[in-house]
Short mmCIF file of C-alpha atoms in Angstrom, two decimals:
data_model
loop_
_atom_site.label_atom_id
_atom_site.label_comp_id
_atom_site.label_asym_id
_atom_site.label_seq_id
_atom_site.Cartn_x
_atom_site.Cartn_y
_atom_site.Cartn_z
CA MET O 1 31.75 -15.44 31.66
CA THR O 2 30.70 -18.45 29.65
CA ILE O 3 30.75 -18.47 25.92
CA ASP O 4 28.96 -21.03 23.81
CA ARG O 5 30.83 -20.43 20.59
CA PRO O 6 33.20 -17.50 20.72
CA THR O 7 33.87 -15.62 17.53
CA VAL O 8 37.56 -15.62 16.78
CA SER O 9 39.37 -13.88 13.95
CA ILE O 10 42.62 -15.53 12.93
CA VAL O 11 44.95 -13.38 10.88
CA MET O 12 47.40 -15.17 8.64
CA PRO O 13 49.83 -13.02 6.64
CA ALA O 14 51.18 -14.95 3.68
CA PHE O 15 53.95 -14.32 1.19
CA ASN O 16 55.17 -17.13 -1.06
CA ARG O 17 54.27 -19.98 1.23
CA ALA O 18 52.67 -22.28 -1.31
CA ASP O 19 54.51 -25.25 0.14
CA TYR O 20 53.11 -24.89 3.63
CA ILE O 21 49.97 -22.78 3.73
CA ALA O 22 47.47 -25.58 3.16
CA GLU O 23 48.74 -27.43 6.21
CA ALA O 24 48.65 -24.23 8.25
CA LEU O 25 45.04 -23.62 7.25
CA GLN O 26 44.06 -27.20 7.94
CA SER O 27 45.22 -26.81 11.52
CA LEU O 28 42.81 -23.88 11.90
CA GLN O 29 39.92 -25.45 10.04
CA ALA O 30 40.08 -28.40 12.43
CA GLU O 31 39.89 -26.16 15.49
CA PRO O 32 36.77 -27.16 17.48
CA GLY O 33 34.30 -25.09 19.45
CA ILE O 34 34.78 -21.66 17.89
CA ASP O 35 33.19 -19.60 15.17
CA ALA O 36 36.37 -18.97 13.22
CA GLU O 37 37.01 -16.19 10.74
CA ILE O 38 40.27 -17.11 9.03
CA LEU O 39 41.67 -14.06 7.28
CA VAL O 40 44.53 -14.86 4.93
CA VAL O 41 46.22 -11.68 3.77
CA ASP O 42 48.27 -12.57 0.72
CA ASP O 43 51.02 -10.01 0.52
CA GLY O 44 51.68 -10.19 -3.19
CA SER O 45 52.77 -13.83 -3.48
CA THR O 46 54.20 -14.95 -6.79
CA ASP O 47 54.37 -18.68 -6.13
CA GLY O 48 50.68 -19.50 -6.40
CA CYS O 49 50.10 -19.28 -2.68
CA ASP O 50 47.04 -17.11 -3.19
CA ALA O 51 45.50 -19.61 -5.62
CA ILE O 52 45.85 -22.36 -3.03
CA VAL O 53 44.08 -20.20 -0.47
CA ALA O 54 41.38 -19.25 -2.97
CA SER O 55 40.72 -22.91 -3.61
CA ILE O 56 40.43 -23.66 0.10
CA ALA O 57 38.25 -20.60 0.65
CA ALA O 58 35.89 -21.71 -2.10
CA ALA O 59 35.15 -24.83 -0.09
CA ASP O 60 35.13 -23.30 3.36
CA PRO O 61 33.31 -19.99 4.01
CA ARG O 62 35.31 -19.50 7.19
CA VAL O 63 38.39 -18.86 5.08
CA ARG O 64 38.66 -15.47 3.44
CA LEU O 65 41.42 -14.42 1.07
CA ILE O 66 42.49 -10.78 1.00
CA ARG O 67 45.05 -9.89 -1.65
CA GLN O 68 47.31 -6.87 -1.50
CA ASP O 69 50.49 -5.67 -3.18
CA HIS O 70 53.64 -6.66 -1.36
CA ARG O 71 53.98 -4.33 1.62
CA GLY O 72 55.54 -6.49 4.28
CA VAL O 73 54.33 -8.55 7.19
CA SER O 74 53.33 -5.61 9.39
CA ALA O 75 51.09 -4.15 6.73
CA ALA O 76 49.61 -7.58 6.07
CA ARG O 77 48.82 -8.04 9.73
CA ASN O 78 47.22 -4.61 9.84
CA THR O 79 45.09 -5.44 6.84
CA GLY O 80 43.90 -8.50 8.69
CA LEU O 81 43.19 -6.49 11.81
CA ARG O 82 41.04 -4.04 9.88
CA ALA O 83 39.02 -6.87 8.38
CA ALA O 84 38.61 -8.78 11.63
CA THR O 85 35.15 -8.93 13.14
CA GLY O 86 35.60 -11.53 15.86
CA HIS O 87 35.54 -10.72 19.55
CA PHE O 88 38.82 -12.49 20.00
CA LEU O 89 41.85 -12.40 17.78
CA THR O 90 44.89 -14.52 17.16
CA PHE O 91 47.42 -15.09 14.45
CA LEU O 92 49.10 -17.92 12.64
CA ASP O 93 51.98 -17.62 10.25
CA SER O 94 51.45 -19.35 6.94
CA ASP O 95 54.14 -21.96 7.50
CA ASP O 96 53.23 -22.94 11.06
CA ILE O 97 50.65 -25.15 12.73
CA SER O 98 48.18 -24.21 15.43
CA ALA O 99 48.05 -26.85 18.16
CA PRO O 100 44.73 -28.70 18.23
CA GLY O 101 42.28 -27.13 20.66
CA ARG O 102 44.52 -24.26 21.69
CA ILE O 103 42.30 -21.43 20.46
CA LEU O 104 39.19 -22.50 22.36
CA ARG O 105 41.33 -23.27 25.40
CA GLN O 106 42.93 -19.83 25.40
CA VAL O 107 39.73 -17.98 24.54
CA THR O 108 37.92 -19.65 27.42
CA LYS O 109 40.60 -18.51 29.85
CA LEU O 110 40.73 -15.00 28.45
CA ALA O 111 36.95 -14.57 28.46
CA ALA O 112 36.84 -15.49 32.13
CA ARG O 113 39.31 -12.81 33.11
CA PRO O 114 38.62 -9.25 31.96
CA ASP O 115 41.84 -8.08 33.63
CA LEU O 116 43.99 -10.18 31.31
CA VAL O 117 45.19 -8.75 28.04
CA ALA O 118 46.29 -12.07 26.57
CA VAL O 119 46.72 -15.77 27.19
CA ILE O 120 50.03 -17.01 25.87
CA GLY O 121 51.13 -20.59 25.33
CA GLN O 122 54.33 -22.32 24.43
CA ARG O 123 55.83 -22.63 20.99
CA ILE O 124 57.48 -25.76 19.71
CA TYR O 125 60.08 -25.39 17.02
CA PHE O 126 60.34 -28.30 14.67
CA ASN O 127 61.76 -29.29 11.35
CA ALA O 128 59.91 -32.56 10.89
CA MET O 129 56.80 -33.76 12.67
CA ASN O 130 54.43 -36.66 12.26
CA ARG O 131 50.64 -36.53 12.08
CA ASP O 132 50.37 -36.85 15.85
CA PHE O 133 52.41 -33.68 16.29
CA GLU O 134 55.40 -35.57 17.57
CA PRO O 135 58.88 -34.81 16.26
CA GLU O 136 60.06 -37.32 13.72
CA ALA O 137 62.92 -39.55 14.83
CA GLY O 138 66.11 -37.57 14.53
CA SER O 139 64.28 -34.29 14.05
CA LEU O 140 65.34 -31.22 15.94
CA TRP O 141 62.74 -29.61 18.10
CA GLN O 142 62.53 -27.31 21.10
CA ARG O 143 59.78 -25.97 23.34
CA THR O 144 59.99 -22.37 24.42
CA LEU O 145 58.02 -19.37 25.60
CA ASP O 146 59.12 -16.72 23.19
CA ILE O 147 57.87 -13.62 21.50
CA CYS O 148 55.18 -14.85 19.20
CA LEU O 149 51.80 -13.48 18.24
CA ALA O 150 50.48 -16.85 17.16
CA SER O 151 50.96 -18.44 20.55
CA ALA O 152 48.57 -15.93 22.11
CA VAL O 153 44.91 -15.02 22.01
CA PHE O 154 43.91 -11.38 22.47
CA ARG O 155 40.70 -9.47 22.51
CA ARG O 156 40.25 -7.59 19.27
CA SER O 157 39.61 -4.47 21.33
CA THR O 158 43.18 -4.65 22.60
CA PHE O 159 44.33 -3.57 19.18
CA ASP O 160 41.95 -0.62 19.31
CA VAL O 161 43.64 0.44 22.56
CA PHE O 162 47.27 -0.25 21.67
CA GLY O 163 47.19 0.09 17.90
CA GLY O 164 48.30 -2.31 15.23
CA PHE O 165 51.74 -3.04 13.86
CA ASP O 166 54.45 -0.57 12.95
CA GLU O 167 54.70 -0.80 9.18
CA ALA O 168 58.21 0.66 9.29
CA LEU O 169 59.25 -2.66 10.79
CA THR O 170 59.78 -5.42 8.27
CA TYR O 171 60.77 -7.73 11.14
CA GLY O 172 60.22 -7.52 14.87
CA GLU O 173 56.73 -6.09 14.65
CA ASP O 174 55.69 -8.64 17.25
CA ILE O 175 58.41 -7.47 19.65
CA ASP O 176 57.31 -3.88 19.15
CA PHE O 177 53.69 -4.75 19.85
CA TYR O 178 54.44 -6.77 22.97
CA PHE O 179 56.66 -3.97 24.27
CA ARG O 180 53.67 -1.63 24.15
CA LEU O 181 51.76 -4.06 26.33
CA PHE O 182 54.65 -4.43 28.75
CA GLU O 183 55.12 -0.66 28.97
CA ALA O 184 51.49 -0.42 30.06
CA ASP O 185 52.02 -3.15 32.69
CA CYS O 186 49.39 -5.34 31.12
CA ARG O 187 48.60 -8.63 32.76
CA PHE O 188 49.10 -11.95 30.98
CA LEU O 189 48.32 -15.57 31.65
CA ILE O 190 51.18 -17.86 30.69
CA GLU O 191 50.26 -21.42 29.86
CA ILE O 192 52.55 -24.39 29.91
CA ASP O 193 50.48 -25.95 27.14
CA THR O 194 51.62 -25.90 23.54
CA ALA O 195 50.04 -23.21 21.39
CA ILE O 196 51.77 -23.51 18.07
CA TYR O 197 54.30 -25.51 16.17
CA TYR O 198 56.87 -23.36 14.42
CA ARG O 199 58.36 -24.87 11.35
CA ARG O 200 62.05 -24.29 10.78
CA HIS O 201 63.00 -24.20 7.13
CA ALA O 202 65.37 -22.44 4.82
CA GLY O 203 62.80 -19.79 3.95
CA ASN O 204 62.08 -18.58 7.49
CA MET O 205 62.00 -14.81 7.63
CA THR O 206 63.96 -15.04 10.86
CA ASN O 207 66.92 -16.59 9.08
CA ASP O 208 68.12 -13.15 8.02
CA ARG O 209 70.16 -12.58 11.13
CA ASP O 210 71.45 -9.09 10.48
CA ALA O 211 68.08 -7.74 9.39
CA MET O 212 66.47 -9.23 12.48
CA HIS O 213 69.03 -7.69 14.78
CA ARG O 214 68.49 -4.29 13.25
CA ALA O 215 64.74 -4.71 13.51
CA CYS O 216 65.14 -5.55 17.19
CA LEU O 217 67.21 -2.40 17.61
CA ARG O 218 64.43 -0.36 16.06
CA ALA O 219 61.88 -1.97 18.33
CA TYR O 220 64.08 -1.24 21.35
CA HIS O 221 64.46 2.34 20.16
CA ASN O 222 60.73 2.74 19.71
CA SER O 223 60.27 1.50 23.26
CA MET O 224 62.86 3.93 24.59
CA LEU O 225 61.11 6.81 22.84
CA ARG O 226 57.75 5.85 24.29
CA ARG O 227 59.16 5.43 27.77
CA ARG O 228 60.85 8.81 27.61
CA ALA O 229 57.61 10.38 26.45
CA THR O 230 55.63 8.88 29.30
CA GLY O 231 58.34 9.29 31.91
CA ARG O 232 58.42 5.61 32.70
CA THR O 233 61.65 4.73 34.45
CA ARG O 234 60.79 1.27 35.75
CA ARG O 235 62.33 -1.66 33.97
CA LEU O 236 60.19 -3.66 31.62
CA ASP O 237 59.30 -6.88 33.37
CA LEU O 238 59.44 -9.49 30.68
CA PHE O 239 58.50 -13.13 30.93
CA PHE O 240 59.61 -14.35 27.54
CA PHE O 241 62.18 -17.12 27.53
CA ARG O 242 61.56 -17.90 31.17
CA GLN O 243 60.56 -21.40 32.08
CA PHE O 244 57.47 -22.05 34.17
CA ASP O 245 56.38 -25.43 35.46
CA GLN O 246 52.80 -24.34 35.99
CA GLU O 247 50.33 -21.82 34.62
CA THR O 248 51.47 -18.40 35.76
CA GLU O 249 50.13 -14.87 35.73
CA PHE O 250 52.46 -12.09 34.89
CA GLY O 251 52.43 -8.32 34.69
CA GLY O 252 50.73 -5.41 36.35
CA GLU O 253 48.13 -5.66 39.06
CA PRO O 254 44.61 -6.15 37.75
CA ASP O 255 43.53 -2.65 38.69
CA THR O 256 46.32 -1.14 36.60
CA ALA O 257 45.62 -3.12 33.47
CA PRO O 258 43.72 -1.39 30.67
CA GLN O 259 40.04 -2.15 30.64
CA SER O 260 38.73 -3.92 27.64
CA SER O 261 35.19 -3.84 26.46
CA PRO O 262 33.05 -6.86 27.32
CA LEU O 263 32.94 -9.44 24.60
CA ASN O 264 30.07 -11.43 23.30
CA ALA O 265 27.92 -9.17 25.43
CA MET Q 1 92.81 6.13 29.22
CA VAL Q 2 92.23 5.78 25.49
CA GLU Q 3 94.77 3.41 24.05
CA ALA Q 4 93.50 2.84 20.53
CA THR Q 5 93.88 5.41 17.84
CA TYR Q 6 91.18 3.99 15.62
CA LEU Q 7 88.10 2.13 16.77
CA THR Q 8 85.51 0.09 14.99
CA VAL Q 9 82.15 -1.34 15.96
CA ALA Q 10 82.82 -4.64 17.72
CA VAL Q 11 81.04 -6.92 15.31
CA PRO Q 12 79.70 -9.55 15.51
CA ASN Q 13 79.04 -9.17 19.23
CA CYS Q 14 77.77 -5.62 18.88
CA VAL Q 15 75.08 -4.46 16.53
CA ALA Q 16 74.32 -0.76 16.28
CA ASP Q 17 72.23 1.56 14.20
CA ASP Q 18 71.48 5.24 13.86
CA PHE Q 19 67.84 6.17 14.40
CA GLY Q 20 67.36 9.80 13.47
CA GLY Q 21 70.61 10.83 15.13
CA GLU Q 22 70.34 8.55 18.16
CA ILE Q 23 72.72 5.60 18.23
CA VAL Q 24 71.31 2.41 19.67
CA ALA Q 25 73.93 -0.26 20.29
CA LEU Q 26 73.29 -3.77 21.54
CA ASN Q 27 75.88 -6.06 23.03
CA LEU Q 28 74.74 -9.55 22.13
CA ASP Q 29 77.16 -11.10 24.62
CA THR Q 30 75.97 -9.22 27.69
CA GLY Q 31 72.39 -8.42 26.71
CA PHE Q 32 72.85 -4.75 27.57
CA TYR Q 33 71.76 -2.10 25.10
CA PHE Q 34 72.79 1.51 24.98
CA SER Q 35 71.60 4.86 23.74
CA LEU Q 36 73.87 7.72 22.68
CA ARG Q 37 72.40 11.06 21.77
CA ASP Q 38 73.58 14.54 20.88
CA LEU Q 39 77.35 14.92 21.09
CA ALA Q 40 77.83 11.34 22.28
CA ALA Q 41 76.18 10.10 19.10
CA ALA Q 42 78.42 12.38 17.04
CA VAL Q 43 81.51 10.92 18.72
CA TRP Q 44 80.26 7.41 17.89
CA ARG Q 45 79.53 8.30 14.29
CA ASP Q 46 82.92 9.94 13.82
CA LEU Q 47 84.78 6.98 15.28
CA ALA Q 48 82.72 4.48 13.30
CA ALA Q 49 83.34 6.49 10.15
CA GLY Q 50 87.10 6.16 10.51
CA HIS Q 51 88.16 9.30 12.34
CA SER Q 52 90.90 8.76 14.89
CA VAL Q 53 90.25 9.14 18.57
CA GLU Q 54 92.69 12.04 18.66
CA SER Q 55 90.99 13.87 15.82
CA VAL Q 56 87.66 13.56 17.63
CA LEU Q 57 89.03 14.69 20.98
CA GLY Q 58 90.92 17.62 19.45
CA PRO Q 59 87.95 19.89 18.67
CA LEU Q 60 86.36 19.01 22.00
CA GLY Q 61 89.46 19.96 23.96
CA ALA Q 62 89.78 23.14 22.00
CA GLN Q 63 86.25 24.11 23.01
CA ALA Q 64 86.61 23.13 26.66
CA PRO Q 65 89.01 20.77 28.41
CA HIS Q 66 86.24 19.06 30.30
CA LEU Q 67 84.58 18.05 27.04
CA ALA Q 68 87.66 16.14 25.98
CA GLU Q 69 87.81 14.51 29.40
CA ASP Q 70 84.16 13.55 29.24
CA ALA Q 71 84.60 12.24 25.72
CA THR Q 72 87.60 10.20 26.80
CA ARG Q 73 85.50 8.59 29.52
CA LEU Q 74 82.75 7.96 26.98
CA ILE Q 75 85.17 6.28 24.59
CA ASP Q 76 86.58 4.17 27.41
CA ARG Q 77 83.05 3.13 28.35
CA ILE Q 78 82.18 2.30 24.76
CA GLN Q 79 85.13 -0.06 24.69
CA SER Q 80 84.66 -1.54 28.14
CA GLU Q 81 81.04 -2.32 27.30
CA GLY Q 82 82.19 -4.21 24.24
CA LEU Q 83 80.59 -1.88 21.73
CA MET Q 84 83.73 -0.76 19.94
CA GLN Q 85 87.19 -2.20 19.74
CA PRO Q 86 90.56 -1.15 18.34
CA ALA Q 87 90.51 -1.33 14.59
CA VAL Q 88 92.82 -3.84 12.94
CA ALA Q 89 92.38 -2.09 9.63
CA VAL Q 90 90.51 1.09 8.96
CA VAL Q 91 89.26 3.06 6.02
CA LEU Q 92 90.20 6.57 6.96
CA ALA Q 93 87.41 9.11 7.01
CA GLU Q 94 87.60 12.10 4.73
CA GLY Q 95 87.05 15.60 6.00
CA ASP Q 96 86.76 16.78 9.56
CA PRO Q 97 84.92 14.97 12.32
CA SER Q 98 81.41 16.17 12.91
CA VAL Q 99 81.80 16.84 16.62
CA ALA Q 100 82.87 20.42 15.99
CA THR Q 101 79.57 21.09 14.26
CA PHE Q 102 77.66 19.68 17.21
CA ILE Q 103 79.61 21.81 19.68
CA ALA Q 104 78.91 24.87 17.58
CA GLY Q 105 75.24 23.95 17.70
CA GLY Q 106 75.29 23.88 21.48
CA MET Q 107 75.12 20.11 21.86
CA THR Q 108 77.53 19.13 24.60
CA SER Q 109 75.85 16.14 26.23
CA LEU Q 110 78.14 13.12 26.30
CA VAL Q 111 75.80 10.80 28.12
CA ILE Q 112 75.47 7.12 27.36
CA ASP Q 113 72.35 5.45 28.74
CA SER Q 114 72.39 1.73 29.37
CA TYR Q 115 69.49 -0.68 29.75
CA ASP Q 116 69.41 -4.28 30.93
CA ASP Q 117 65.70 -4.98 31.02
CA LEU Q 118 65.76 -6.96 27.80
CA ARG Q 119 68.66 -9.11 28.86
CA ASP Q 120 66.71 -12.36 28.98
CA LEU Q 121 65.32 -11.60 25.58
CA VAL Q 122 68.65 -10.76 24.01
CA MET Q 123 70.57 -13.57 25.67
CA THR Q 124 68.15 -16.17 24.42
CA ASP Q 125 68.49 -14.95 20.89
CA PRO Q 126 65.14 -13.70 19.68
CA ILE Q 127 65.96 -14.51 16.11
CA HIS Q 128 65.92 -18.22 16.77
CA GLU Q 129 69.48 -19.04 15.89
CA VAL Q 130 69.83 -22.63 14.87
CA VAL Q 131 72.59 -24.70 16.43
CA GLU Q 132 72.22 -28.09 14.93
CA GLU Q 133 73.68 -30.04 17.84
CA VAL Q 134 71.35 -28.75 20.52
CA GLY Q 135 68.23 -27.46 18.80
CA TRP Q 136 66.94 -23.91 18.99
CA PRO Q 137 66.56 -21.21 20.03
CA VAL Q 138 69.71 -21.24 22.07
CA ARG Q 139 69.99 -19.99 25.61
CA ARG Q 140 73.59 -19.18 26.22
CA GLU Q 141 75.47 -20.62 29.15
CA ASP Q 142 76.16 -17.19 30.61
CA ALA Q 143 72.56 -15.97 30.37
#
């Protein structure tokens, strides 16, 4: 399948990220070769974050601000999913940076392979980076393949099949979602290319260690419940945190993967 | 053989929670996670609440000797898997342990299920722990 300009919805949940969100949006606005629909779901920010987005949206019709009362990241993602109209869908957190060219690159690969459920790239953690996306001297950084929605591109129809995000989860909603894909033996393409840059800072949601552990437990429990219900006894075959030196496919055989509707057809 | 009289959840290496009566416990050192349901979950809750091992085993043995034996094996397993450890100090629980209620309700399963399929995930620390000297997230040496 060839696609001239794929339509891609990018969901960005935002809560009190006034310091970073403009840079996050700039990384999406600069993305070439796609018809982007950038859906910023402001989850009740009180720091002026929504005003910054409104200002950017006023100058760029691709950016759309959706305000809601504070309901948590899962609910914000679901709001974005409901508003999304693109054939393809990805995410970006409001304090991170999408690597230049990664969306078109991933969409092109996904569109060519109806048996794939997602194309997933690498995430680079950083605390200081220059304009060329290189870590500043002395800055900590690390490259890893970890559980991250923003490092992947999906078909929007995948969310029709597998559902959105569990709003009972205030953390770990991404783990819970990926588990559903693994439980169905979906097939993935793992890139060695960088997909996003993940900014480490004192306000990271993932800094609340105990809350994150308990959220992981809930996600594990949800997975156990589903596997009991379906009678699945095989282990989940996970690829996260493995290291690959070349592009790799992972998951169930193509004929066992869920069929997605054709896109841009 | 159960040596400790009082046990406590082996924090910080174990994190556990109660999901609608099912205990899910995760050993962050080994990457294994566990599920305890029915009577096994009641034993966990009673021990975690500050009931002594003996006070938990008592009602089980009174109902049927094999229940106390099974529960002893369960408690040994809980400790050997690094989920609970002898308590250095304990806030004693008030009232009777709940296991008797579960036995009366017909719940006698003392099974603990273990899973290792998320080991890579757990051992690499999905919450992106920062260790300033080496960057993050951290993959442990024993992973």
